[in-house]
Amino acid sequence: MTTSTTPTLSPERAAQLRGISIATLSTALFKRGLRNAVVQGALPLNRRAARMVGLATTLRYIPAREDLDHLGVFADRENAQRKVVETIPPGHVLMIDSRGDASAASAGAILITRMLRRGAAGAVTDGGFRDTPELRELDFPVYCRQPAAPTNLTKHHAMDIDVPIGCGGVPVYPGDVIVGDAEGVIVIPPHLVDEVAEEAAQMTEFEDYVTRQVDQGASTFGLYPPSDESRRAYEAWRAAQAKA
């Protein structure tokens, strides 16, 4: 079931999310009962690219059929793979359901470059991408299971745009908030993004403090999770930082 309201993501919220790890975001979602939010097998091709934040545009593949999937389909402007590349809104992340099949490419450098120039925020598949040497040189977040040289036509039939999909075992609805970092990709329902982002930002600050304390020799007992005494020490540290 989708909502009638088109999700939005403010620049301020997007900037905040870029500073939060998907590990911390996953904990905030777990507290709200969402256990399955991290896309399995989606690893960054270019770790130098900026962290990825955007709204989901989806593409669904089904298994290819030889009489339908041939090179001639690429000239069809209604071909779902080609159409989504030319219509994805700026700031959106293309989420591709390749059924976890990385034996053929979900897309390649030409289509990914086109999305980059259109202002897309990234591309994710639970399958593979081709032209990975070129993709690694782009300043554009791209996530996949592994390189896949064969054309998508050998295994994938591009079926639907902007329908609910599964990507790496995670349900993805159009308009979901997508965040990617060096560890992978997480999917956040848009109605939860504000509270999750705020809590995760606070968690990040606290965990950075804890890491410094542990690095200086402190025990994790009573610190993580914090005892009342540790919580007071943290609040005192925050107050001192605010005055500095």
mmCIF file of C-alpha atoms in Angstrom:
data_model
loop_
_atom_site.group_PDB
_atom_site.id
_atom_site.type_symbol
_atom_site.label_atom_id
_atom_site.label_comp_id
_atom_site.label_asym_id
_atom_site.label_seq_id
_atom_site.Cartn_x
_atom_site.Cartn_y
_atom_site.Cartn_z
ATOM 1 C CA MET A 1 0.000 0.000 0.000
ATOM 2 C CA THR A 2 1.390 3.387 -0.967
ATOM 3 C CA THR A 3 0.373 6.781 0.326
ATOM 4 C CA SER A 4 -1.171 9.550 -1.737
ATOM 5 C CA THR A 5 1.291 12.122 -0.373
ATOM 6 C CA THR A 6 4.538 12.477 -2.260
ATOM 7 C CA PRO A 7 7.404 12.181 0.248
ATOM 8 C CA THR A 8 9.912 15.012 0.462
ATOM 9 C CA LEU A 9 13.305 15.356 2.100
ATOM 10 C CA SER A 10 14.575 18.782 3.101
ATOM 11 C CA PRO A 11 18.191 19.739 2.337
ATOM 12 C CA GLU A 12 18.755 20.166 6.076
ATOM 13 C CA ARG A 13 17.511 16.670 6.868
ATOM 14 C CA ALA A 14 19.535 15.187 4.014
ATOM 15 C CA ALA A 15 22.678 16.903 5.304
ATOM 16 C CA GLN A 16 22.012 15.562 8.794
ATOM 17 C CA LEU A 17 21.602 12.011 7.483
ATOM 18 C CA ARG A 18 24.912 12.223 5.615
ATOM 19 C CA GLY A 19 26.634 12.600 8.963
ATOM 20 C CA ILE A 20 25.088 9.466 10.496
ATOM 21 C CA SER A 21 26.269 5.917 9.867
ATOM 22 C CA ILE A 22 23.802 3.323 8.625
ATOM 23 C CA ALA A 23 24.838 1.253 11.652
ATOM 24 C CA THR A 24 23.440 3.913 13.986
ATOM 25 C CA LEU A 25 20.365 4.429 11.813
ATOM 26 C CA SER A 26 19.688 0.684 11.888
ATOM 27 C CA THR A 27 19.712 0.742 15.696
ATOM 28 C CA ALA A 28 17.230 3.623 15.740
ATOM 29 C CA LEU A 29 14.960 1.668 13.387
ATOM 30 C CA PHE A 30 15.368 -1.495 15.489
ATOM 31 C CA LYS A 31 14.064 0.435 18.501
ATOM 32 C CA ARG A 32 10.915 1.066 16.458
ATOM 33 C CA GLY A 33 10.468 -2.575 15.524
ATOM 34 C CA LEU A 34 12.087 -2.492 12.063
ATOM 35 C CA ARG A 35 14.648 -5.300 11.910
ATOM 36 C CA ASN A 36 15.036 -5.636 8.144
ATOM 37 C CA ALA A 37 16.197 -2.323 6.715
ATOM 38 C CA VAL A 38 19.793 -2.839 5.521
ATOM 39 C CA VAL A 39 20.074 -4.005 1.896
ATOM 40 C CA GLN A 40 22.028 -7.262 1.916
ATOM 41 C CA GLY A 41 24.960 -7.544 -0.463
ATOM 42 C CA ALA A 42 24.889 -3.914 -1.661
ATOM 43 C CA LEU A 43 28.489 -2.722 -1.369
ATOM 44 C CA PRO A 44 29.933 0.601 -2.552
ATOM 45 C CA LEU A 45 31.908 0.556 -5.784
ATOM 46 C CA ASN A 46 33.455 3.981 -5.183
ATOM 47 C CA ARG A 47 34.311 4.648 -1.553
ATOM 48 C CA ARG A 48 35.523 8.139 -2.473
ATOM 49 C CA ALA A 49 32.040 9.198 -3.544
ATOM 50 C CA ALA A 50 29.971 11.297 -1.175
ATOM 51 C CA ARG A 51 27.605 9.570 1.221
ATOM 52 C CA MET A 52 24.321 8.805 -0.486
ATOM 53 C CA VAL A 53 21.014 10.279 0.659
ATOM 54 C CA GLY A 54 17.855 10.512 -1.431
ATOM 55 C CA LEU A 55 14.345 9.287 -2.108
ATOM 56 C CA ALA A 56 13.755 5.936 -3.769
ATOM 57 C CA THR A 57 12.786 5.581 -7.401
ATOM 58 C CA THR A 58 12.368 1.872 -8.116
ATOM 59 C CA LEU A 59 12.995 -0.406 -11.095
ATOM 60 C CA ARG A 60 11.809 -4.013 -11.094
ATOM 61 C CA TYR A 61 13.378 -6.742 -13.196
ATOM 62 C CA ILE A 62 11.874 -10.156 -13.843
ATOM 63 C CA PRO A 63 13.726 -13.062 -15.500
ATOM 64 C CA ALA A 64 14.514 -12.459 -19.167
ATOM 65 C CA ARG A 65 12.786 -14.326 -21.996
ATOM 66 C CA GLU A 66 14.716 -14.869 -25.205
ATOM 67 C CA ASP A 67 11.980 -13.813 -27.640
ATOM 68 C CA LEU A 68 11.397 -10.532 -25.771
ATOM 69 C CA ASP A 69 14.833 -9.499 -24.561
ATOM 70 C CA HIS A 70 17.065 -8.654 -27.515
ATOM 71 C CA LEU A 71 19.196 -5.654 -28.440
ATOM 72 C CA GLY A 72 16.330 -4.043 -30.347
ATOM 73 C CA VAL A 73 14.459 -3.237 -27.121
ATOM 74 C CA PHE A 74 17.009 -0.546 -26.271
ATOM 75 C CA ALA A 75 15.543 1.639 -29.044
ATOM 76 C CA ASP A 76 12.121 1.540 -27.349
ATOM 77 C CA ARG A 77 11.626 4.717 -25.324
ATOM 78 C CA GLU A 78 9.098 2.882 -23.160
ATOM 79 C CA ASN A 79 11.659 0.271 -22.144
ATOM 80 C CA ALA A 80 11.544 0.537 -18.357
ATOM 81 C CA GLN A 81 15.313 0.512 -17.884
ATOM 82 C CA ARG A 82 15.901 3.275 -20.437
ATOM 83 C CA LYS A 83 12.841 5.268 -19.365
ATOM 84 C CA VAL A 84 13.737 5.383 -15.668
ATOM 85 C CA VAL A 85 17.187 6.749 -16.492
ATOM 86 C CA GLU A 86 15.566 9.610 -18.422
ATOM 87 C CA THR A 87 12.857 10.349 -15.851
ATOM 88 C CA ILE A 88 14.426 9.835 -12.417
ATOM 89 C CA PRO A 89 13.957 13.069 -10.455
ATOM 90 C CA PRO A 90 16.947 15.000 -9.119
ATOM 91 C CA GLY A 91 17.879 13.895 -5.624
ATOM 92 C CA HIS A 92 16.446 10.403 -6.058
ATOM 93 C CA VAL A 93 18.251 7.081 -5.714
ATOM 94 C CA LEU A 94 17.509 4.361 -8.271
ATOM 95 C CA MET A 95 16.764 1.164 -6.347
ATOM 96 C CA ILE A 96 16.841 -1.911 -8.603
ATOM 97 C CA ASP A 97 15.254 -5.273 -7.870
ATOM 98 C CA SER A 98 17.432 -7.770 -9.736
ATOM 99 C CA ARG A 99 16.187 -10.691 -7.634
ATOM 100 C CA GLY A 100 19.688 -10.993 -6.163
ATOM 101 C CA ASP A 101 21.006 -12.226 -9.529
ATOM 102 C CA ALA A 102 24.439 -10.737 -10.226
ATOM 103 C CA SER A 103 25.219 -12.920 -13.241
ATOM 104 C CA ALA A 104 24.169 -10.106 -15.604
ATOM 105 C CA ALA A 105 24.366 -6.336 -15.310
ATOM 106 C CA SER A 106 21.528 -4.252 -13.915
ATOM 107 C CA ALA A 107 23.009 -1.239 -15.762
ATOM 108 C CA GLY A 108 26.359 0.144 -16.902
ATOM 109 C CA ALA A 109 28.468 3.280 -17.092
ATOM 110 C CA ILE A 110 26.489 5.045 -19.832
ATOM 111 C CA LEU A 111 23.167 4.846 -18.002
ATOM 112 C CA ILE A 112 24.730 5.607 -14.618
ATOM 113 C CA THR A 113 26.498 8.653 -16.082
ATOM 114 C CA ARG A 114 23.203 9.854 -17.539
ATOM 115 C CA MET A 115 21.596 9.668 -14.088
ATOM 116 C CA LEU A 116 24.550 11.513 -12.573
ATOM 117 C CA ARG A 117 24.128 14.361 -15.068
ATOM 118 C CA ARG A 118 20.389 14.459 -14.396
ATOM 119 C CA GLY A 119 21.071 15.079 -10.709
ATOM 120 C CA ALA A 120 20.223 11.668 -9.288
ATOM 121 C CA ALA A 121 21.662 10.874 -5.862
ATOM 122 C CA GLY A 122 22.851 7.306 -6.479
ATOM 123 C CA ALA A 123 22.103 3.824 -7.789
ATOM 124 C CA VAL A 124 21.675 0.540 -5.906
ATOM 125 C CA THR A 125 21.103 -3.011 -7.122
ATOM 126 C CA ASP A 126 21.013 -6.358 -5.371
ATOM 127 C CA GLY A 127 22.612 -7.711 -8.544
ATOM 128 C CA GLY A 128 25.638 -6.456 -10.469
ATOM 129 C CA PHE A 129 26.733 -3.471 -12.546
ATOM 130 C CA ARG A 130 28.959 -3.605 -15.618
ATOM 131 C CA ASP A 131 31.732 -1.157 -16.589
ATOM 132 C CA THR A 132 32.857 -1.100 -12.976
ATOM 133 C CA PRO A 133 36.325 0.377 -13.721
ATOM 134 C CA GLU A 134 34.567 3.452 -15.129
ATOM 135 C CA LEU A 135 31.973 3.529 -12.355
ATOM 136 C CA ARG A 136 34.713 3.559 -9.723
ATOM 137 C CA GLU A 137 36.026 6.805 -11.228
ATOM 138 C CA LEU A 138 32.678 8.621 -11.061
ATOM 139 C CA ASP A 139 31.911 10.969 -8.193
ATOM 140 C CA PHE A 140 28.597 9.177 -7.792
ATOM 141 C CA PRO A 141 27.473 6.620 -5.193
ATOM 142 C CA VAL A 142 26.920 3.194 -6.763
ATOM 143 C CA TYR A 143 26.195 0.006 -4.804
ATOM 144 C CA CYS A 144 26.005 -3.568 -6.054
ATOM 145 C CA ARG A 145 26.721 -7.170 -5.100
ATOM 146 C CA GLN A 146 29.602 -7.624 -7.570
ATOM 147 C CA PRO A 147 30.757 -6.660 -11.081
ATOM 148 C CA ALA A 148 28.704 -8.235 -13.869
ATOM 149 C CA ALA A 149 29.935 -7.868 -17.443
ATOM 150 C CA PRO A 150 27.053 -9.513 -19.418
ATOM 151 C CA THR A 151 24.252 -7.278 -20.679
ATOM 152 C CA ASN A 152 21.086 -7.208 -18.600
ATOM 153 C CA LEU A 153 19.222 -8.797 -21.527
ATOM 154 C CA THR A 154 20.780 -12.178 -20.802
ATOM 155 C CA LYS A 155 19.038 -12.450 -17.437
ATOM 156 C CA HIS A 156 16.811 -9.440 -16.711
ATOM 157 C CA HIS A 157 13.618 -8.093 -18.275
ATOM 158 C CA ALA A 158 12.918 -4.504 -17.197
ATOM 159 C CA MET A 159 9.302 -4.631 -16.082
ATOM 160 C CA ASP A 160 8.121 -1.789 -13.838
ATOM 161 C CA ILE A 161 9.049 1.662 -12.585
ATOM 162 C CA ASP A 162 8.008 3.058 -9.200
ATOM 163 C CA VAL A 163 6.315 -0.012 -7.793
ATOM 164 C CA PRO A 164 7.141 -1.656 -4.455
ATOM 165 C CA ILE A 165 10.146 -3.941 -4.850
ATOM 166 C CA GLY A 166 12.484 -6.119 -2.847
ATOM 167 C CA CYS A 167 16.147 -5.146 -2.961
ATOM 168 C CA GLY A 168 18.636 -7.286 -1.088
ATOM 169 C CA GLY A 169 15.832 -8.796 0.968
ATOM 170 C CA VAL A 170 14.447 -5.409 2.029
ATOM 171 C CA PRO A 171 11.064 -3.998 0.970
ATOM 172 C CA VAL A 172 11.486 -0.696 -0.860
ATOM 173 C CA TYR A 173 8.567 1.583 -1.656
ATOM 174 C CA PRO A 174 8.818 4.574 -3.996
ATOM 175 C CA GLY A 175 9.640 7.613 -1.885
ATOM 176 C CA ASP A 176 11.393 5.705 0.897
ATOM 177 C CA VAL A 177 14.458 7.493 2.246
ATOM 178 C CA ILE A 178 17.691 5.805 1.165
ATOM 179 C CA VAL A 179 21.007 6.334 2.952
ATOM 180 C CA GLY A 180 24.313 4.800 1.903
ATOM 181 C CA ASP A 181 27.781 4.871 3.422
ATOM 182 C CA ALA A 182 30.941 2.766 3.269
ATOM 183 C CA GLU A 183 29.155 -0.178 4.940
ATOM 184 C CA GLY A 184 26.110 -0.361 2.702
ATOM 185 C CA VAL A 185 22.581 0.937 2.201
ATOM 186 C CA ILE A 186 19.616 1.369 4.533
ATOM 187 C CA VAL A 187 15.940 2.021 3.751
ATOM 188 C CA ILE A 188 13.929 4.324 6.050
ATOM 189 C CA PRO A 189 10.137 4.717 5.802
ATOM 190 C CA PRO A 190 9.505 8.430 5.171
ATOM 191 C CA HIS A 191 7.052 8.824 8.062
ATOM 192 C CA LEU A 192 9.833 7.794 10.467
ATOM 193 C CA VAL A 193 12.740 9.721 9.005
ATOM 194 C CA ASP A 194 12.486 12.843 11.179
ATOM 195 C CA GLU A 195 12.409 11.046 14.522
ATOM 196 C CA VAL A 196 14.968 8.453 13.423
ATOM 197 C CA ALA A 197 17.377 11.127 12.180
ATOM 198 C CA GLU A 198 17.084 13.190 15.360
ATOM 199 C CA GLU A 199 17.620 10.210 17.645
ATOM 200 C CA ALA A 200 20.452 8.821 15.527
ATOM 201 C CA ALA A 201 22.222 12.193 15.527
ATOM 202 C CA GLN A 202 22.112 12.209 19.331
ATOM 203 C CA MET A 203 23.307 8.594 19.395
ATOM 204 C CA THR A 204 26.213 9.520 17.125
ATOM 205 C CA GLU A 205 27.357 12.302 19.431
ATOM 206 C CA PHE A 206 27.126 10.026 22.475
ATOM 207 C CA GLU A 207 28.902 7.119 20.785
ATOM 208 C CA ASP A 208 31.709 9.418 19.645
ATOM 209 C CA TYR A 209 32.103 10.463 23.289
ATOM 210 C CA VAL A 210 32.101 6.823 24.417
ATOM 211 C CA THR A 211 34.726 5.906 21.825
ATOM 212 C CA ARG A 212 37.025 8.635 23.114
ATOM 213 C CA GLN A 213 36.536 7.470 26.703
ATOM 214 C CA VAL A 214 37.266 3.843 25.822
ATOM 215 C CA ASP A 215 40.304 4.875 23.792
ATOM 216 C CA GLN A 216 41.595 6.605 26.935
ATOM 217 C CA GLY A 217 41.229 3.411 28.959
ATOM 218 C CA ALA A 218 37.652 3.492 30.285
ATOM 219 C CA SER A 219 35.696 0.250 30.713
ATOM 220 C CA THR A 220 32.520 -0.240 28.719
ATOM 221 C CA PHE A 221 30.697 -1.389 31.876
ATOM 222 C CA GLY A 222 28.527 1.436 33.089
ATOM 223 C CA LEU A 223 29.481 3.511 30.074
ATOM 224 C CA TYR A 224 27.822 1.731 27.174
ATOM 225 C CA PRO A 225 24.965 1.575 27.953
ATOM 226 C CA PRO A 226 25.489 4.429 30.409
ATOM 227 C CA SER A 227 24.839 4.356 34.117
ATOM 228 C CA ASP A 228 23.323 7.435 35.746
ATOM 229 C CA GLU A 229 26.819 8.527 36.711
ATOM 230 C CA SER A 230 28.132 8.126 33.163
ATOM 231 C CA ARG A 231 25.119 9.961 31.787
ATOM 232 C CA ARG A 232 25.807 12.902 34.116
ATOM 233 C CA ALA A 233 29.456 12.919 33.071
ATOM 234 C CA TYR A 234 28.410 12.979 29.422
ATOM 235 C CA GLU A 235 25.983 15.848 29.965
ATOM 236 C CA ALA A 236 28.695 17.796 31.790
ATOM 237 C CA TRP A 237 31.050 17.179 28.862
ATOM 238 C CA ARG A 238 28.401 18.419 26.416
ATOM 239 C CA ALA A 239 27.860 21.575 28.454
ATOM 240 C CA ALA A 240 31.590 22.239 28.522
ATOM 241 C CA GLN A 241 31.809 21.712 24.759
ATOM 242 C CA ALA A 242 28.974 24.181 24.197
ATOM 243 C CA LYS A 243 30.839 26.861 26.141
ATOM 244 C CA ALA A 244 34.145 26.248 24.398
#
